[in-house]
Amino acid sequence: LVEEFVSKRIFVLGKVKKAGSFPIRRSMSVIEAISLAGGFTNLADLSNVVVTRKGSDGRERRFVVDIKSIVNGAKENFYLDAGDIVFVGERFF
């Protein structure tokens, strides 16, 4: 039971205020995960958030998520699975 609870976490890294691992609920969006990490820093690239997910075959897949488009309603929210890594990159000026 304890091992199962610990494995149900997501990781948020990069240009967020409080990077770290967070417990995942049954359904958690990438926006909720970033919110748990304190939100974006001033240098965050909101159009290029990368979610890395390990598939059942052990191979990693990467998804580029455009948070600006989600907030504006142009795209649907992206939902996370346990073990996902959310990386918020730095924007270039």
PDB file of N, CA, C and O in Angstrom, residues 9-25 27-40 49-51 53 65 67 70 77-88:
ATOM      1  N   ARG A   9       3.040   9.899  -8.148  1.00  0.00           N
ATOM      2  CA  ARG A   9       3.550  11.257  -8.064  1.00  0.00           C
ATOM      3  C   ARG A   9       3.872  11.761  -9.456  1.00  0.00           C
ATOM      4  O   ARG A   9       4.105  10.988 -10.370  1.00  0.00           O
ATOM      5  N   ILE A  10       3.870  13.062  -9.595  1.00  0.00           N
ATOM      6  CA  ILE A  10       4.337  13.711 -10.819  1.00  0.00           C
ATOM      7  C   ILE A  10       5.476  14.636 -10.418  1.00  0.00           C
ATOM      8  O   ILE A  10       5.624  14.977  -9.236  1.00  0.00           O
ATOM      9  N   PHE A  11       6.258  15.032 -11.385  1.00  0.00           N
ATOM     10  CA  PHE A  11       7.429  15.857 -11.122  1.00  0.00           C
ATOM     11  C   PHE A  11       7.338  17.109 -11.985  1.00  0.00           C
ATOM     12  O   PHE A  11       7.070  17.017 -13.184  1.00  0.00           O
ATOM     13  N   VAL A  12       7.560  18.264 -11.370  1.00  0.00           N
ATOM     14  CA  VAL A  12       7.493  19.534 -12.089  1.00  0.00           C
ATOM     15  C   VAL A  12       8.843  20.216 -11.931  1.00  0.00           C
ATOM     16  O   VAL A  12       9.291  20.457 -10.804  1.00  0.00           O
ATOM     17  N   LEU A  13       9.484  20.493 -13.053  1.00  0.00           N
ATOM     18  CA  LEU A  13      10.837  21.054 -13.055  1.00  0.00           C
ATOM     19  C   LEU A  13      10.914  22.265 -13.968  1.00  0.00           C
ATOM     20  O   LEU A  13      10.038  22.502 -14.781  1.00  0.00           O
ATOM     21  N   GLY A  14      12.007  23.000 -13.862  1.00  0.00           N
ATOM     22  CA  GLY A  14      12.252  24.114 -14.767  1.00  0.00           C
ATOM     23  C   GLY A  14      11.830  25.435 -14.168  1.00  0.00           C
ATOM     24  O   GLY A  14      11.974  25.672 -12.970  1.00  0.00           O
ATOM     25  N   LYS A  15      11.280  26.295 -14.997  1.00  0.00           N
ATOM     26  CA  LYS A  15      10.974  27.675 -14.630  1.00  0.00           C
ATOM     27  C   LYS A  15       9.626  27.791 -13.917  1.00  0.00           C
ATOM     28  O   LYS A  15       8.695  28.436 -14.383  1.00  0.00           O
ATOM     29  N   VAL A  16       9.553  27.123 -12.761  1.00  0.00           N
ATOM     30  CA  VAL A  16       8.419  27.248 -11.849  1.00  0.00           C
ATOM     31  C   VAL A  16       8.967  27.720 -10.508  1.00  0.00           C
ATOM     32  O   VAL A  16      10.165  27.602 -10.247  1.00  0.00           O
ATOM     33  N   LYS A  17       8.102  28.225  -9.664  1.00  0.00           N
ATOM     34  CA  LYS A  17       8.568  28.809  -8.402  1.00  0.00           C
ATOM     35  C   LYS A  17       9.039  27.774  -7.390  1.00  0.00           C
ATOM     36  O   LYS A  17       9.969  28.027  -6.626  1.00  0.00           O
ATOM     37  N   LYS A  18       8.407  26.584  -7.346  1.00  0.00           N
ATOM     38  CA  LYS A  18       8.785  25.549  -6.388  1.00  0.00           C
ATOM     39  C   LYS A  18       8.829  24.189  -7.084  1.00  0.00           C
ATOM     40  O   LYS A  18       7.875  23.411  -7.002  1.00  0.00           O
ATOM     41  N   ALA A  19       9.920  23.910  -7.769  1.00  0.00           N
ATOM     42  CA  ALA A  19      10.047  22.621  -8.462  1.00  0.00           C
ATOM     43  C   ALA A  19      10.036  21.492  -7.438  1.00  0.00           C
ATOM     44  O   ALA A  19      10.456  21.667  -6.298  1.00  0.00           O
ATOM     45  N   GLY A  20       9.540  20.330  -7.864  1.00  0.00           N
ATOM     46  CA  GLY A  20       9.543  19.180  -6.969  1.00  0.00           C
ATOM     47  C   GLY A  20       8.602  18.097  -7.436  1.00  0.00           C
ATOM     48  O   GLY A  20       8.076  18.141  -8.543  1.00  0.00           O
ATOM     49  N   SER A  21       8.414  17.120  -6.550  1.00  0.00           N
ATOM     50  CA  SER A  21       7.468  16.042  -6.848  1.00  0.00           C
ATOM     51  C   SER A  21       6.207  16.281  -6.028  1.00  0.00           C
ATOM     52  O   SER A  21       6.262  16.774  -4.897  1.00  0.00           O
ATOM     53  N   PHE A  22       5.089  15.929  -6.636  1.00  0.00           N
ATOM     54  CA  PHE A  22       3.793  16.185  -6.016  1.00  0.00           C
ATOM     55  C   PHE A  22       2.919  14.955  -6.171  1.00  0.00           C
ATOM     56  O   PHE A  22       2.973  14.283  -7.208  1.00  0.00           O
ATOM     57  N   PRO A  23       2.083  14.667  -5.160  1.00  0.00           N
ATOM     58  CA  PRO A  23       1.159  13.530  -5.309  1.00  0.00           C
ATOM     59  C   PRO A  23       0.134  13.842  -6.392  1.00  0.00           C
ATOM     60  O   PRO A  23      -0.286  14.989  -6.547  1.00  0.00           O
ATOM     61  N   ILE A  24      -0.208  12.824  -7.148  1.00  0.00           N
ATOM     62  CA  ILE A  24      -1.188  13.006  -8.220  1.00  0.00           C
ATOM     63  C   ILE A  24      -2.525  12.436  -7.764  1.00  0.00           C
ATOM     64  O   ILE A  24      -2.591  11.364  -7.165  1.00  0.00           O
ATOM     65  N   ARG A  25      -3.564  13.199  -8.031  1.00  0.00           N
ATOM     66  CA  ARG A  25      -4.915  12.726  -7.761  1.00  0.00           C
ATOM     67  C   ARG A  25      -5.379  11.896  -8.953  1.00  0.00           C
ATOM     68  O   ARG A  25      -4.658  11.746  -9.935  1.00  0.00           O
ATOM     69  N   SER A  27      -7.331  12.549 -11.357  1.00  0.00           N
ATOM     70  CA  SER A  27      -7.292  13.294 -12.604  1.00  0.00           C
ATOM     71  C   SER A  27      -6.635  14.642 -12.322  1.00  0.00           C
ATOM     72  O   SER A  27      -7.172  15.441 -11.557  1.00  0.00           O
ATOM     73  N   MET A  28      -5.468  14.877 -12.921  1.00  0.00           N
ATOM     74  CA  MET A  28      -4.756  16.128 -12.700  1.00  0.00           C
ATOM     75  C   MET A  28      -4.261  16.658 -14.031  1.00  0.00           C
ATOM     76  O   MET A  28      -3.620  15.949 -14.792  1.00  0.00           O
ATOM     77  N   SER A  29      -4.551  17.929 -14.283  1.00  0.00           N
ATOM     78  CA  SER A  29      -4.105  18.550 -15.526  1.00  0.00           C
ATOM     79  C   SER A  29      -2.711  19.134 -15.342  1.00  0.00           C
ATOM     80  O   SER A  29      -2.245  19.347 -14.225  1.00  0.00           O
ATOM     81  N   VAL A  30      -2.074  19.432 -16.457  1.00  0.00           N
ATOM     82  CA  VAL A  30      -0.757  20.049 -16.418  1.00  0.00           C
ATOM     83  C   VAL A  30      -0.833  21.421 -15.757  1.00  0.00           C
ATOM     84  O   VAL A  30       0.085  21.823 -15.036  1.00  0.00           O
ATOM     85  N   ILE A  31      -1.928  22.133 -15.941  1.00  0.00           N
ATOM     86  CA  ILE A  31      -2.089  23.443 -15.309  1.00  0.00           C
ATOM     87  C   ILE A  31      -2.201  23.299 -13.795  1.00  0.00           C
ATOM     88  O   ILE A  31      -1.605  24.073 -13.045  1.00  0.00           O
ATOM     89  N   GLU A  32      -2.910  22.290 -13.324  1.00  0.00           N
ATOM     90  CA  GLU A  32      -2.990  22.043 -11.883  1.00  0.00           C
ATOM     91  C   GLU A  32      -1.620  21.707 -11.307  1.00  0.00           C
ATOM     92  O   GLU A  32      -1.263  22.170 -10.223  1.00  0.00           O
ATOM     93  N   ALA A  33      -0.838  20.919 -12.031  1.00  0.00           N
ATOM     94  CA  ALA A  33       0.495  20.542 -11.566  1.00  0.00           C
ATOM     95  C   ALA A  33       1.403  21.765 -11.451  1.00  0.00           C
ATOM     96  O   ALA A  33       2.136  21.927 -10.469  1.00  0.00           O
ATOM     97  N   ILE A  34       1.347  22.638 -12.439  1.00  0.00           N
ATOM     98  CA  ILE A  34       2.168  23.852 -12.409  1.00  0.00           C
ATOM     99  C   ILE A  34       1.700  24.755 -11.269  1.00  0.00           C
ATOM    100  O   ILE A  34       2.512  25.394 -10.589  1.00  0.00           O
ATOM    101  N   SER A  35       0.433  24.782 -11.021  1.00  0.00           N
ATOM    102  CA  SER A  35      -0.099  25.562  -9.907  1.00  0.00           C
ATOM    103  C   SER A  35       0.429  25.030  -8.568  1.00  0.00           C
ATOM    104  O   SER A  35       0.789  25.810  -7.686  1.00  0.00           O
ATOM    105  N   LEU A  36       0.483  23.705  -8.415  1.00  0.00           N
ATOM    106  CA  LEU A  36       1.047  23.114  -7.200  1.00  0.00           C
ATOM    107  C   LEU A  36       2.510  23.515  -7.013  1.00  0.00           C
ATOM    108  O   LEU A  36       2.987  23.626  -5.883  1.00  0.00           O
ATOM    109  N   ALA A  37       3.202  23.739  -8.116  1.00  0.00           N
ATOM    110  CA  ALA A  37       4.610  24.131  -8.069  1.00  0.00           C
ATOM    111  C   ALA A  37       4.762  25.650  -7.911  1.00  0.00           C
ATOM    112  O   ALA A  37       5.843  26.192  -8.134  1.00  0.00           O
ATOM    113  N   GLY A  38       3.699  26.338  -7.565  1.00  0.00           N
ATOM    114  CA  GLY A  38       3.769  27.766  -7.306  1.00  0.00           C
ATOM    115  C   GLY A  38       3.579  28.643  -8.510  1.00  0.00           C
ATOM    116  O   GLY A  38       3.694  29.865  -8.427  1.00  0.00           O
ATOM    117  N   GLY A  39       3.328  28.056  -9.665  1.00  0.00           N
ATOM    118  CA  GLY A  39       3.143  28.829 -10.882  1.00  0.00           C
ATOM    119  C   GLY A  39       4.447  29.067 -11.615  1.00  0.00           C
ATOM    120  O   GLY A  39       5.512  28.597 -11.210  1.00  0.00           O
ATOM    121  N   PHE A  40       4.352  29.798 -12.698  1.00  0.00           N
ATOM    122  CA  PHE A  40       5.509  30.075 -13.551  1.00  0.00           C
ATOM    123  C   PHE A  40       6.378  31.188 -12.971  1.00  0.00           C
ATOM    124  O   PHE A  40       5.880  32.072 -12.278  1.00  0.00           O
ATOM    125  N   VAL A  49       5.881  23.812 -22.944  1.00  0.00           N
ATOM    126  CA  VAL A  49       6.007  22.971 -21.758  1.00  0.00           C
ATOM    127  C   VAL A  49       6.078  21.531 -22.243  1.00  0.00           C
ATOM    128  O   VAL A  49       5.263  21.098 -23.049  1.00  0.00           O
ATOM    129  N   VAL A  50       7.073  20.786 -21.773  1.00  0.00           N
ATOM    130  CA  VAL A  50       7.273  19.416 -22.239  1.00  0.00           C
ATOM    131  C   VAL A  50       6.904  18.425 -21.135  1.00  0.00           C
ATOM    132  O   VAL A  50       7.395  18.528 -20.013  1.00  0.00           O
ATOM    133  N   VAL A  51       6.022  17.488 -21.472  1.00  0.00           N
ATOM    134  CA  VAL A  51       5.643  16.420 -20.546  1.00  0.00           C
ATOM    135  C   VAL A  51       6.269  15.131 -21.065  1.00  0.00           C
ATOM    136  O   VAL A  51       6.069  14.746 -22.220  1.00  0.00           O
ATOM    137  N   ARG A  53       6.549  11.071 -20.569  1.00  0.00           N
ATOM    138  CA  ARG A  53       5.766   9.965 -20.016  1.00  0.00           C
ATOM    139  C   ARG A  53       6.381   8.647 -20.451  1.00  0.00           C
ATOM    140  O   ARG A  53       6.672   8.443 -21.625  1.00  0.00           O
ATOM    141  N   VAL A  65       3.271  20.899 -24.762  1.00  0.00           N
ATOM    142  CA  VAL A  65       1.980  21.453 -24.354  1.00  0.00           C
ATOM    143  C   VAL A  65       2.072  22.980 -24.398  1.00  0.00           C
ATOM    144  O   VAL A  65       2.969  23.565 -23.794  1.00  0.00           O
ATOM    145  N   ILE A  67       0.575  26.011 -23.037  1.00  0.00           N
ATOM    146  CA  ILE A  67      -0.293  26.470 -21.953  1.00  0.00           C
ATOM    147  C   ILE A  67      -1.096  27.701 -22.380  1.00  0.00           C
ATOM    148  O   ILE A  67      -2.269  27.836 -22.030  1.00  0.00           O
ATOM    149  N   ILE A  70      -4.175  26.612 -24.133  1.00  0.00           N
ATOM    150  CA  ILE A  70      -5.143  26.001 -23.215  1.00  0.00           C
ATOM    151  C   ILE A  70      -5.900  27.092 -22.464  1.00  0.00           C
ATOM    152  O   ILE A  70      -7.130  27.073 -22.379  1.00  0.00           O
ATOM    153  N   ASN A  77      -7.230  20.922 -22.243  1.00  0.00           N
ATOM    154  CA  ASN A  77      -6.231  20.718 -21.216  1.00  0.00           C
ATOM    155  C   ASN A  77      -5.550  19.356 -21.410  1.00  0.00           C
ATOM    156  O   ASN A  77      -6.130  18.448 -21.998  1.00  0.00           O
ATOM    157  N   PHE A  78      -4.328  19.239 -20.918  1.00  0.00           N
ATOM    158  CA  PHE A  78      -3.553  18.011 -21.017  1.00  0.00           C
ATOM    159  C   PHE A  78      -3.542  17.368 -19.635  1.00  0.00           C
ATOM    160  O   PHE A  78      -3.171  18.016 -18.649  1.00  0.00           O
ATOM    161  N   TYR A  79      -3.944  16.101 -19.553  1.00  0.00           N
ATOM    162  CA  TYR A  79      -4.024  15.415 -18.265  1.00  0.00           C
ATOM    163  C   TYR A  79      -2.825  14.500 -18.059  1.00  0.00           C
ATOM    164  O   TYR A  79      -2.342  13.859 -18.994  1.00  0.00           O
ATOM    165  N   LEU A  80      -2.364  14.460 -16.816  1.00  0.00           N
ATOM    166  CA  LEU A  80      -1.145  13.738 -16.463  1.00  0.00           C
ATOM    167  C   LEU A  80      -1.434  12.352 -15.927  1.00  0.00           C
ATOM    168  O   LEU A  80      -2.517  12.082 -15.412  1.00  0.00           O
ATOM    169  N   ASP A  81      -0.421  11.487 -16.044  1.00  0.00           N
ATOM    170  CA  ASP A  81      -0.432  10.160 -15.452  1.00  0.00           C
ATOM    171  C   ASP A  81       0.637  10.115 -14.372  1.00  0.00           C
ATOM    172  O   ASP A  81       1.595  10.903 -14.397  1.00  0.00           O
ATOM    173  N   ALA A  82       0.514   9.183 -13.445  1.00  0.00           N
ATOM    174  CA  ALA A  82       1.527   9.008 -12.409  1.00  0.00           C
ATOM    175  C   ALA A  82       2.885   8.781 -13.064  1.00  0.00           C
ATOM    176  O   ALA A  82       2.995   8.061 -14.052  1.00  0.00           O
ATOM    177  N   GLY A  83       3.902   9.452 -12.537  1.00  0.00           N
ATOM    178  CA  GLY A  83       5.256   9.307 -13.062  1.00  0.00           C
ATOM    179  C   GLY A  83       5.623  10.316 -14.134  1.00  0.00           C
ATOM    180  O   GLY A  83       6.782  10.391 -14.534  1.00  0.00           O
ATOM    181  N   ASP A  84       4.669  11.097 -14.604  1.00  0.00           N
ATOM    182  CA  ASP A  84       4.958  12.095 -15.637  1.00  0.00           C
ATOM    183  C   ASP A  84       5.919  13.157 -15.109  1.00  0.00           C
ATOM    184  O   ASP A  84       5.889  13.508 -13.927  1.00  0.00           O
ATOM    185  N   ILE A  85       6.736  13.671 -16.006  1.00  0.00           N
ATOM    186  CA  ILE A  85       7.660  14.760 -15.699  1.00  0.00           C
ATOM    187  C   ILE A  85       7.239  15.965 -16.528  1.00  0.00           C
ATOM    188  O   ILE A  85       7.154  15.882 -17.754  1.00  0.00           O
ATOM    189  N   VAL A  86       6.971  17.079 -15.855  1.00  0.00           N
ATOM    190  CA  VAL A  86       6.578  18.325 -16.519  1.00  0.00           C
ATOM    191  C   VAL A  86       7.786  19.250 -16.459  1.00  0.00           C
ATOM    192  O   VAL A  86       8.271  19.568 -15.378  1.00  0.00           O
ATOM    193  N   PHE A  87       8.270  19.668 -17.619  1.00  0.00           N
ATOM    194  CA  PHE A  87       9.418  20.571 -17.668  1.00  0.00           C
ATOM    195  C   PHE A  87       9.010  21.877 -18.326  1.00  0.00           C
ATOM    196  O   PHE A  87       8.562  21.896 -19.469  1.00  0.00           O
ATOM    197  N   VAL A  88       9.191  22.967 -17.593  1.00  0.00           N
ATOM    198  CA  VAL A  88       8.878  24.297 -18.110  1.00  0.00           C
ATOM    199  C   VAL A  88      10.201  24.956 -18.485  1.00  0.00           C
ATOM    200  O   VAL A  88      11.028  25.238 -17.629  1.00  0.00           O
TER     201      VAL A  88
END
